Short mmCIF file of N, CA and C in Angstrom, two decimals:
data_model
loop_
_atom_site.label_atom_id
_atom_site.label_comp_id
_atom_site.label_asym_id
_atom_site.label_seq_id
_atom_site.Cartn_x
_atom_site.Cartn_y
_atom_site.Cartn_z
N MET A 79 6.97 -213.50 47.44
CA MET A 79 6.92 -212.59 46.31
C MET A 79 5.56 -212.73 45.63
N VAL A 80 4.93 -211.62 45.36
CA VAL A 80 3.64 -211.60 44.70
C VAL A 80 3.87 -211.65 43.19
N GLN A 81 3.18 -212.57 42.53
CA GLN A 81 3.33 -212.67 41.09
C GLN A 81 2.20 -211.90 40.41
N ARG A 82 2.58 -211.09 39.45
CA ARG A 82 1.59 -210.28 38.74
C ARG A 82 0.92 -211.08 37.64
N ALA A 83 -0.31 -210.71 37.34
CA ALA A 83 -1.03 -211.35 36.25
C ALA A 83 -0.32 -211.05 34.93
N TRP A 84 -0.39 -211.96 33.99
CA TRP A 84 0.30 -211.78 32.72
C TRP A 84 -0.41 -210.78 31.81
N PHE A 85 -1.65 -210.46 32.13
CA PHE A 85 -2.40 -209.52 31.30
C PHE A 85 -3.07 -208.48 32.19
N SER A 86 -2.94 -207.23 31.78
CA SER A 86 -3.58 -206.16 32.52
C SER A 86 -4.29 -205.23 31.52
N PRO A 87 -5.62 -205.13 31.61
CA PRO A 87 -6.33 -204.23 30.70
C PRO A 87 -5.84 -202.78 30.82
N ALA A 88 -5.49 -202.35 32.03
CA ALA A 88 -5.01 -200.97 32.20
C ALA A 88 -3.70 -200.75 31.45
N VAL A 89 -2.78 -201.70 31.55
CA VAL A 89 -1.50 -201.58 30.84
C VAL A 89 -1.74 -201.64 29.34
N LEU A 90 -2.64 -202.49 28.89
CA LEU A 90 -2.96 -202.56 27.47
C LEU A 90 -3.46 -201.20 26.96
N LEU A 91 -4.33 -200.55 27.72
CA LEU A 91 -4.82 -199.23 27.31
C LEU A 91 -3.70 -198.19 27.28
N LEU A 92 -2.76 -198.29 28.22
CA LEU A 92 -1.61 -197.38 28.22
C LEU A 92 -0.75 -197.60 26.98
N VAL A 93 -0.53 -198.85 26.61
CA VAL A 93 0.27 -199.16 25.41
C VAL A 93 -0.44 -198.67 24.16
N ILE A 94 -1.73 -198.86 24.09
CA ILE A 94 -2.50 -198.39 22.92
C ILE A 94 -2.43 -196.86 22.81
N ALA A 95 -2.63 -196.17 23.92
CA ALA A 95 -2.56 -194.70 23.91
C ALA A 95 -1.15 -194.24 23.53
N GLY A 96 -0.14 -194.87 24.10
CA GLY A 96 1.23 -194.51 23.76
C GLY A 96 1.54 -194.78 22.30
N GLY A 97 1.08 -195.92 21.80
CA GLY A 97 1.29 -196.26 20.40
C GLY A 97 0.66 -195.24 19.47
N ALA A 98 -0.53 -194.78 19.80
CA ALA A 98 -1.19 -193.75 18.98
C ALA A 98 -0.37 -192.47 18.95
N ILE A 99 0.20 -192.11 20.08
CA ILE A 99 1.04 -190.90 20.13
C ILE A 99 2.29 -191.09 19.28
N GLY A 100 2.95 -192.24 19.43
CA GLY A 100 4.16 -192.51 18.65
C GLY A 100 3.92 -192.52 17.16
N VAL A 101 2.84 -193.16 16.73
CA VAL A 101 2.50 -193.20 15.30
C VAL A 101 2.20 -191.79 14.78
N ALA A 102 1.49 -191.00 15.57
CA ALA A 102 1.16 -189.63 15.14
C ALA A 102 2.42 -188.79 14.98
N VAL A 103 3.36 -188.92 15.92
CA VAL A 103 4.60 -188.14 15.82
C VAL A 103 5.39 -188.56 14.58
N ARG A 104 5.48 -189.88 14.34
CA ARG A 104 6.19 -190.34 13.14
C ARG A 104 5.50 -189.86 11.88
N ALA A 105 4.19 -189.89 11.85
CA ALA A 105 3.45 -189.43 10.67
C ALA A 105 3.69 -187.95 10.40
N VAL A 106 3.75 -187.14 11.44
CA VAL A 106 4.02 -185.71 11.27
C VAL A 106 5.39 -185.50 10.62
N ILE A 107 6.32 -186.39 10.92
CA ILE A 107 7.67 -186.26 10.36
C ILE A 107 7.74 -186.81 8.94
N VAL A 108 7.15 -187.98 8.70
CA VAL A 108 7.36 -188.70 7.44
C VAL A 108 6.35 -188.36 6.35
N VAL A 109 5.09 -188.22 6.69
CA VAL A 109 4.05 -188.03 5.67
C VAL A 109 4.31 -186.82 4.77
N PRO A 110 4.72 -185.67 5.30
CA PRO A 110 4.97 -184.53 4.40
C PRO A 110 6.10 -184.78 3.39
N LEU A 111 6.91 -185.80 3.63
CA LEU A 111 8.03 -186.08 2.73
C LEU A 111 7.64 -186.97 1.55
N GLY A 112 6.40 -187.42 1.51
CA GLY A 112 5.94 -188.31 0.44
C GLY A 112 6.05 -187.71 -0.94
N ASP A 113 6.02 -186.39 -1.05
CA ASP A 113 6.07 -185.73 -2.35
C ASP A 113 7.48 -185.32 -2.75
N VAL A 114 8.47 -185.62 -1.93
CA VAL A 114 9.85 -185.25 -2.23
C VAL A 114 10.34 -186.09 -3.39
N ALA A 115 11.02 -185.45 -4.34
CA ALA A 115 11.45 -186.12 -5.56
C ALA A 115 12.53 -187.19 -5.33
N ASN A 116 13.44 -186.95 -4.40
CA ASN A 116 14.53 -187.90 -4.19
C ASN A 116 14.00 -189.15 -3.47
N PRO A 117 14.16 -190.33 -4.08
CA PRO A 117 13.60 -191.55 -3.50
C PRO A 117 14.32 -192.02 -2.23
N LEU A 118 15.44 -191.41 -1.89
CA LEU A 118 16.16 -191.82 -0.68
C LEU A 118 15.75 -191.03 0.56
N VAL A 119 15.00 -189.95 0.39
CA VAL A 119 14.66 -189.09 1.53
C VAL A 119 13.85 -189.85 2.57
N VAL A 120 12.78 -190.49 2.17
CA VAL A 120 11.92 -191.18 3.14
C VAL A 120 12.67 -192.35 3.81
N PRO A 121 13.41 -193.19 3.07
CA PRO A 121 14.17 -194.24 3.76
C PRO A 121 15.21 -193.69 4.74
N VAL A 122 15.86 -192.59 4.41
CA VAL A 122 16.84 -192.01 5.32
C VAL A 122 16.14 -191.42 6.55
N VAL A 123 15.00 -190.81 6.38
CA VAL A 123 14.25 -190.28 7.51
C VAL A 123 13.74 -191.43 8.38
N THR A 124 13.29 -192.51 7.75
CA THR A 124 12.86 -193.69 8.51
C THR A 124 14.03 -194.25 9.31
N LEU A 125 15.21 -194.30 8.71
CA LEU A 125 16.41 -194.73 9.43
C LEU A 125 16.66 -193.84 10.64
N ALA A 126 16.58 -192.53 10.44
CA ALA A 126 16.81 -191.59 11.54
C ALA A 126 15.77 -191.77 12.65
N VAL A 127 14.52 -191.94 12.28
CA VAL A 127 13.45 -192.16 13.26
C VAL A 127 13.72 -193.44 14.05
N ASN A 128 14.09 -194.51 13.36
CA ASN A 128 14.34 -195.77 14.04
C ASN A 128 15.56 -195.71 14.95
N LEU A 129 16.61 -195.01 14.53
CA LEU A 129 17.79 -194.86 15.38
C LEU A 129 17.46 -194.01 16.61
N LEU A 130 16.74 -192.92 16.40
CA LEU A 130 16.32 -192.09 17.53
C LEU A 130 15.43 -192.88 18.48
N GLY A 131 14.52 -193.67 17.92
CA GLY A 131 13.64 -194.49 18.73
C GLY A 131 14.39 -195.55 19.52
N ALA A 132 15.40 -196.18 18.91
CA ALA A 132 16.20 -197.19 19.61
C ALA A 132 16.96 -196.55 20.76
N PHE A 133 17.53 -195.38 20.51
CA PHE A 133 18.25 -194.66 21.56
C PHE A 133 17.31 -194.28 22.70
N THR A 134 16.17 -193.71 22.35
CA THR A 134 15.21 -193.27 23.35
C THR A 134 14.65 -194.44 24.15
N LEU A 135 14.38 -195.55 23.48
CA LEU A 135 13.93 -196.75 24.19
C LEU A 135 15.00 -197.22 25.17
N GLY A 136 16.25 -197.17 24.75
CA GLY A 136 17.34 -197.52 25.66
C GLY A 136 17.36 -196.64 26.89
N VAL A 137 17.15 -195.33 26.69
CA VAL A 137 17.11 -194.41 27.82
C VAL A 137 15.94 -194.76 28.75
N ILE A 138 14.80 -195.02 28.17
CA ILE A 138 13.60 -195.35 28.97
C ILE A 138 13.84 -196.61 29.79
N VAL A 139 14.32 -197.66 29.14
CA VAL A 139 14.56 -198.93 29.83
C VAL A 139 15.66 -198.77 30.88
N GLY A 140 16.72 -198.06 30.50
CA GLY A 140 17.82 -197.86 31.45
C GLY A 140 17.42 -197.04 32.65
N ARG A 141 16.61 -196.05 32.44
CA ARG A 141 16.20 -195.15 33.53
C ARG A 141 15.12 -195.78 34.41
N LEU A 142 14.11 -196.37 33.78
CA LEU A 142 12.97 -196.87 34.55
C LEU A 142 13.16 -198.29 35.05
N ASP A 143 13.91 -199.11 34.32
CA ASP A 143 14.11 -200.51 34.66
C ASP A 143 12.76 -201.12 35.02
N ASN A 144 12.62 -201.68 36.18
CA ASN A 144 11.33 -202.25 36.60
C ASN A 144 10.66 -201.41 37.68
N HIS A 145 11.11 -200.18 37.85
CA HIS A 145 10.57 -199.34 38.92
C HIS A 145 9.19 -198.77 38.61
N HIS A 146 8.93 -198.48 37.36
CA HIS A 146 7.65 -197.90 36.96
C HIS A 146 7.12 -198.68 35.75
N PRO A 147 6.61 -199.88 35.97
CA PRO A 147 6.22 -200.73 34.84
C PRO A 147 5.14 -200.12 33.94
N ARG A 148 4.22 -199.39 34.49
CA ARG A 148 3.17 -198.80 33.64
C ARG A 148 3.72 -197.66 32.79
N LEU A 149 4.57 -196.83 33.39
CA LEU A 149 5.18 -195.75 32.62
C LEU A 149 6.11 -196.33 31.55
N ARG A 150 6.82 -197.38 31.90
CA ARG A 150 7.71 -198.03 30.93
C ARG A 150 6.89 -198.63 29.78
N ALA A 151 5.75 -199.25 30.09
CA ALA A 151 4.89 -199.81 29.05
C ALA A 151 4.34 -198.71 28.15
N PHE A 152 3.91 -197.61 28.75
CA PHE A 152 3.38 -196.49 27.98
C PHE A 152 4.44 -195.89 27.07
N LEU A 153 5.58 -195.51 27.66
CA LEU A 153 6.63 -194.84 26.88
C LEU A 153 7.40 -195.80 25.97
N GLY A 154 7.78 -196.96 26.52
CA GLY A 154 8.62 -197.89 25.77
C GLY A 154 7.85 -198.66 24.72
N THR A 155 6.97 -199.54 25.18
CA THR A 155 6.20 -200.37 24.26
C THR A 155 5.24 -199.52 23.43
N GLY A 156 4.57 -198.57 24.07
CA GLY A 156 3.59 -197.75 23.37
C GLY A 156 4.19 -196.69 22.48
N VAL A 157 4.71 -195.62 23.08
CA VAL A 157 5.18 -194.48 22.30
C VAL A 157 6.33 -194.87 21.37
N MET A 158 7.36 -195.51 21.92
CA MET A 158 8.51 -195.86 21.06
C MET A 158 8.17 -196.97 20.08
N GLY A 159 7.29 -197.89 20.48
CA GLY A 159 6.84 -198.93 19.55
C GLY A 159 6.07 -198.35 18.38
N GLY A 160 5.26 -197.33 18.64
CA GLY A 160 4.52 -196.67 17.57
C GLY A 160 5.40 -195.74 16.74
N PHE A 161 6.36 -195.12 17.39
CA PHE A 161 7.24 -194.17 16.71
C PHE A 161 8.17 -194.87 15.72
N THR A 162 8.77 -195.97 16.15
CA THR A 162 9.66 -196.70 15.26
C THR A 162 8.84 -197.62 14.37
N THR A 163 9.44 -198.07 13.27
CA THR A 163 8.69 -198.89 12.35
C THR A 163 9.58 -199.89 11.64
N TYR A 164 9.38 -201.15 11.96
CA TYR A 164 10.13 -202.20 11.27
C TYR A 164 9.57 -202.43 9.88
N SER A 165 8.25 -202.37 9.74
CA SER A 165 7.64 -202.67 8.45
C SER A 165 8.07 -201.69 7.36
N ALA A 166 8.11 -200.40 7.69
CA ALA A 166 8.57 -199.41 6.69
C ALA A 166 10.04 -199.65 6.37
N PHE A 167 10.85 -199.96 7.37
CA PHE A 167 12.26 -200.28 7.15
C PHE A 167 12.38 -201.46 6.18
N ALA A 168 11.61 -202.51 6.40
CA ALA A 168 11.69 -203.71 5.57
C ALA A 168 11.31 -203.41 4.12
N VAL A 169 10.19 -202.73 3.92
CA VAL A 169 9.73 -202.42 2.56
C VAL A 169 10.70 -201.47 1.87
N GLN A 170 11.15 -200.44 2.58
CA GLN A 170 12.08 -199.49 1.97
C GLN A 170 13.42 -200.14 1.67
N SER A 171 13.84 -201.09 2.48
CA SER A 171 15.09 -201.80 2.20
C SER A 171 15.00 -202.58 0.90
N VAL A 172 13.88 -203.27 0.69
CA VAL A 172 13.69 -204.01 -0.55
C VAL A 172 13.61 -203.06 -1.74
N THR A 173 12.86 -201.98 -1.60
CA THR A 173 12.70 -201.01 -2.68
C THR A 173 14.04 -200.38 -3.06
N VAL A 174 14.77 -199.90 -2.07
CA VAL A 174 16.06 -199.27 -2.33
C VAL A 174 17.05 -200.28 -2.88
N SER A 175 17.06 -201.49 -2.34
CA SER A 175 17.98 -202.53 -2.81
C SER A 175 17.71 -202.92 -4.25
N SER A 176 16.45 -202.88 -4.66
CA SER A 176 16.11 -203.19 -6.05
C SER A 176 16.68 -202.16 -7.00
N ALA A 177 16.64 -200.90 -6.59
CA ALA A 177 17.15 -199.82 -7.44
C ALA A 177 18.67 -199.69 -7.34
N SER A 178 19.21 -199.89 -6.16
CA SER A 178 20.64 -199.73 -5.93
C SER A 178 21.07 -200.69 -4.81
N PRO A 179 21.56 -201.87 -5.18
CA PRO A 179 21.91 -202.88 -4.17
C PRO A 179 22.90 -202.40 -3.11
N LEU A 180 23.90 -201.64 -3.50
CA LEU A 180 24.90 -201.18 -2.54
C LEU A 180 24.29 -200.22 -1.51
N ILE A 181 23.50 -199.28 -1.98
CA ILE A 181 22.85 -198.34 -1.06
C ILE A 181 21.84 -199.09 -0.19
N GLY A 182 21.15 -200.06 -0.76
CA GLY A 182 20.21 -200.86 0.01
C GLY A 182 20.90 -201.62 1.13
N LEU A 183 22.03 -202.24 0.83
CA LEU A 183 22.79 -202.95 1.87
C LEU A 183 23.31 -201.99 2.94
N LEU A 184 23.72 -200.81 2.52
CA LEU A 184 24.18 -199.80 3.48
C LEU A 184 23.02 -199.39 4.40
N LEU A 185 21.86 -199.18 3.82
CA LEU A 185 20.68 -198.82 4.61
C LEU A 185 20.35 -199.93 5.62
N ILE A 186 20.40 -201.17 5.18
CA ILE A 186 20.10 -202.29 6.06
C ILE A 186 21.13 -202.38 7.18
N ALA A 187 22.41 -202.28 6.84
CA ALA A 187 23.47 -202.37 7.84
C ALA A 187 23.36 -201.23 8.86
N LEU A 188 23.14 -200.02 8.38
CA LEU A 188 23.01 -198.89 9.29
C LEU A 188 21.80 -199.05 10.20
N SER A 189 20.72 -199.56 9.66
CA SER A 189 19.51 -199.74 10.46
C SER A 189 19.72 -200.79 11.55
N LEU A 190 20.28 -201.93 11.17
CA LEU A 190 20.44 -203.01 12.14
C LEU A 190 21.53 -202.71 13.16
N PHE A 191 22.72 -202.45 12.68
CA PHE A 191 23.83 -202.22 13.60
C PHE A 191 23.72 -200.87 14.30
N GLY A 192 23.26 -199.87 13.58
CA GLY A 192 23.06 -198.56 14.20
C GLY A 192 22.01 -198.60 15.27
N GLY A 193 20.95 -199.39 15.07
CA GLY A 193 19.91 -199.53 16.08
C GLY A 193 20.44 -200.15 17.36
N VAL A 194 21.27 -201.15 17.22
CA VAL A 194 21.86 -201.79 18.40
C VAL A 194 22.79 -200.82 19.13
N VAL A 195 23.63 -200.12 18.37
CA VAL A 195 24.54 -199.14 18.98
C VAL A 195 23.74 -198.03 19.66
N ALA A 196 22.69 -197.55 19.02
CA ALA A 196 21.86 -196.49 19.61
C ALA A 196 21.19 -196.98 20.89
N ALA A 197 20.70 -198.21 20.88
CA ALA A 197 20.05 -198.76 22.08
C ALA A 197 21.06 -198.90 23.23
N VAL A 198 22.26 -199.38 22.92
CA VAL A 198 23.30 -199.51 23.95
C VAL A 198 23.66 -198.13 24.51
N ALA A 199 23.81 -197.16 23.62
CA ALA A 199 24.11 -195.79 24.08
C ALA A 199 22.98 -195.25 24.94
N GLY A 200 21.74 -195.49 24.53
CA GLY A 200 20.59 -195.04 25.31
C GLY A 200 20.54 -195.69 26.68
N LEU A 201 20.83 -196.99 26.74
CA LEU A 201 20.88 -197.67 28.04
C LEU A 201 21.94 -197.05 28.93
N GLY A 202 23.09 -196.74 28.34
CA GLY A 202 24.16 -196.09 29.11
C GLY A 202 23.73 -194.75 29.66
N VAL A 203 23.07 -193.96 28.83
CA VAL A 203 22.58 -192.65 29.27
C VAL A 203 21.50 -192.83 30.35
N GLY A 204 20.58 -193.76 30.12
CA GLY A 204 19.49 -193.98 31.06
C GLY A 204 19.97 -194.47 32.41
N ARG A 205 21.00 -195.29 32.41
CA ARG A 205 21.51 -195.84 33.67
C ARG A 205 22.48 -194.88 34.35
N GLY A 206 22.99 -193.93 33.62
CA GLY A 206 23.87 -192.93 34.22
C GLY A 206 25.26 -193.47 34.51
N PRO A 207 26.03 -192.68 35.22
CA PRO A 207 27.44 -193.03 35.46
C PRO A 207 27.63 -194.30 36.30
N THR A 208 26.62 -194.69 37.07
CA THR A 208 26.76 -195.88 37.91
C THR A 208 26.54 -197.16 37.12
N GLY A 209 25.94 -197.04 35.93
CA GLY A 209 25.64 -198.22 35.14
C GLY A 209 24.44 -198.99 35.64
N ARG A 210 23.68 -198.36 36.52
CA ARG A 210 22.49 -199.00 37.08
C ARG A 210 21.28 -198.13 36.84
N PRO A 211 20.08 -198.73 36.89
CA PRO A 211 18.87 -197.91 36.82
C PRO A 211 18.80 -196.96 38.00
N SER A 212 17.89 -196.01 37.94
CA SER A 212 17.77 -195.03 39.01
C SER A 212 17.61 -195.73 40.35
N ALA A 213 18.00 -195.04 41.41
CA ALA A 213 18.08 -195.63 42.74
C ALA A 213 16.74 -195.73 43.45
N GLU A 214 15.64 -195.52 42.76
CA GLU A 214 14.33 -195.60 43.40
C GLU A 214 14.08 -197.03 43.88
N SER A 215 13.37 -197.16 44.96
CA SER A 215 13.10 -198.49 45.50
C SER A 215 11.95 -199.13 44.74
N PRO A 216 11.94 -200.48 44.64
CA PRO A 216 10.83 -201.16 43.98
C PRO A 216 9.48 -200.91 44.66
N GLU A 217 9.49 -200.54 45.93
CA GLU A 217 8.24 -200.25 46.64
C GLU A 217 7.52 -199.04 46.04
N SER A 218 8.28 -198.17 45.35
CA SER A 218 7.67 -196.97 44.77
C SER A 218 7.14 -197.23 43.37
N ALA A 219 7.18 -198.49 42.95
CA ALA A 219 6.73 -198.82 41.59
C ALA A 219 5.25 -198.52 41.42
N GLU A 220 4.95 -198.16 40.20
CA GLU A 220 3.54 -197.85 39.89
C GLU A 220 2.75 -199.12 39.80
#
């Protein structure tokens, strides 16, 4: 078995490019909401983005498994890593919890448990009815 190097400049560039795309898509969704009067809009949209990202990452991992490591790095680590945001979730959780502890706890619970449920659902969708990644052979890996 051939062991791959732990670092690849090409994969790093793919992750960086994917991350830029993911951040840009999230910004297009969230930035226009900065002027909205209701203080819960941005945290709820961040929750939705993170849940969608967890689901989509599950689909990517379930579908690609280890068959296309570069595509998985680009889409999973890069695009979905840039699209989702733990830091905004953390800050918004503290902010919302300070103003309304019950809503803050609800936001935190939905983010954490909902993210896990979304990822599991995405893995199920990505793996399909067989419960396995696509049937492509490892020889076809990128």
